[in-house]
């Protein structure tokens, strides 16, 4: 099942593409647990659980034992991102063939199926190498492939989710399937499977060889033979709906997403509309997970009627334990639930029989959001789901009263809060500021005891900043070179709030120290999703109200990257407004501007790039740049919902994504003063880099992107 992502794009700005050295690749520093798992399956050989992450173009694995999976060293019961699963595009489902080769459906614009060989072998007439992802050449004309399943003869069935819906088979041998001739190693659309639509999601094949497909409002079956199964009269090769599988819910939609079948022939289906799991019991089944049922009569599993939020994928292990994936957007909720057939231990956790119970992830991060770093190179990441801060220490010692070890990430105990924080920044003194977008507050974790914005505070004690008032869904924080705190609001009509450090004038507006005020110069901005200051005090804002746009509020009259600007007068920043969906922005201390964007090219392929606007000619990460001309530094597919980036004193770029905290190694230079999140040089401390920095795709939270020709999953 697929979470298909759609993108509302603006006009196109031509940027200078890399023409020389290859682009550097970032590496994952702190992995995060899956946020929205899609299709799931168990490795039939090892029992490891595999699942897709459509939002991050990746596959996760929970290993049953320590060892090696597709060439990657793993630890038992610790979920990891599968390194071998590269080049994915909105992966929807995963499935294994009998030989243990892994197949992944790409429901994005690539319209393809990826295969990773368990060993050097041949699949559907194609040579594949062990642990290397390649596109399955036999899978052709698979528009928006989602669900997949193998039958007992090695035929691969693929369900599509485009406008008319379809069911295809990649045949293992010449022959006849459902009354239609098929050719080995070729894809054939099965005309007998009628009634599928653009809500089609998952595929299951039962012991009789019937193909069952999850639709928007039912489960549809293409019978291999005539008879009565699932309390439904069936005629061979004639598609019909399975009796009693139509969901009854109304929010967010009546959508059957994931399906799974156990050895007894019980058919389980995830109803995203009701946020429940239904089951059509097999012909002899009278009890499922302690619940009395009637054979062949669809019913809802009562243990699933509460607890799920936006369920998606489903899988059953060889012991009969049922697994269902759930969407994690807030709160300390699991991404995976288990209904154990008997009291047992699965993936390191003991589960009671017949009760849906969340699996506790070992990951430190669950929903990475903002990120910042101090002048020692310690990197701080907000976990939006748990409301706490994870620190990636640069050296062994003490941080906010807590012992830390260099290179070992740990939850910062002093930051623990039930609130859903997203924005984060550090001031020149090393005090940590957090934006609480639920309670419309700003919290401070002081490095030392003292007074901040007129308020007495104790060291290492998380405290609400009383002077930060009038906020409405604050999501971004930035300090200007004078230490004034700017707070970006995503709703409520107050676009940017400023909390002055001293009385005076800010952008032509009189302000009083320690008294919050709406910045009048930005009254026309809709939703300030991200902000950044350059060393001269010019403020750039990304606005996500309607078509995404960008603005600059100049501190002085002159030119800004070649564009004429007037002091204290907000002006649309043409370079960023003309790119397709700018999503994040940052300055270095020299004043070079970095931004992330998402674009769609002429062949409808979606690309994600990081570009630089340099003030001078030079070389950044091996790429030659020209002043005021955007130059791509990073290109490719990455996670969406990425919401933060920062530079450490050595010039390494850290950024968050749904899959965790990433690092793009920069030039190794002598330590320099700190740079804060989203506002490089906001503290007024210069950063001198030999060549510059780049970053990977960032998408500000609150911007849900959907793809124009794809069906999007509902979200809450």
PDB file of C-alpha atoms in Angstrom, residues 32 181 191 328 379 387:
ATOM      1  CA  UNK A  32      14.426   7.145  13.400  1.00  0.00           C
ATOM      2  CA  UNK A 181      -2.656 -16.358 -22.372  1.00  0.00           C
ATOM      3  CA  UNK A 191      -8.786  -8.355 -18.256  1.00  0.00           C
ATOM      4  CA  UNK A 328       2.905   8.177  13.846  1.00  0.00           C
ATOM      5  CA  UNK A 379      23.854  18.793  17.733  1.00  0.00           C
ATOM      6  CA  UNK A 387       8.394  16.409  22.736  1.00  0.00           C
TER       7      UNK A 387
END
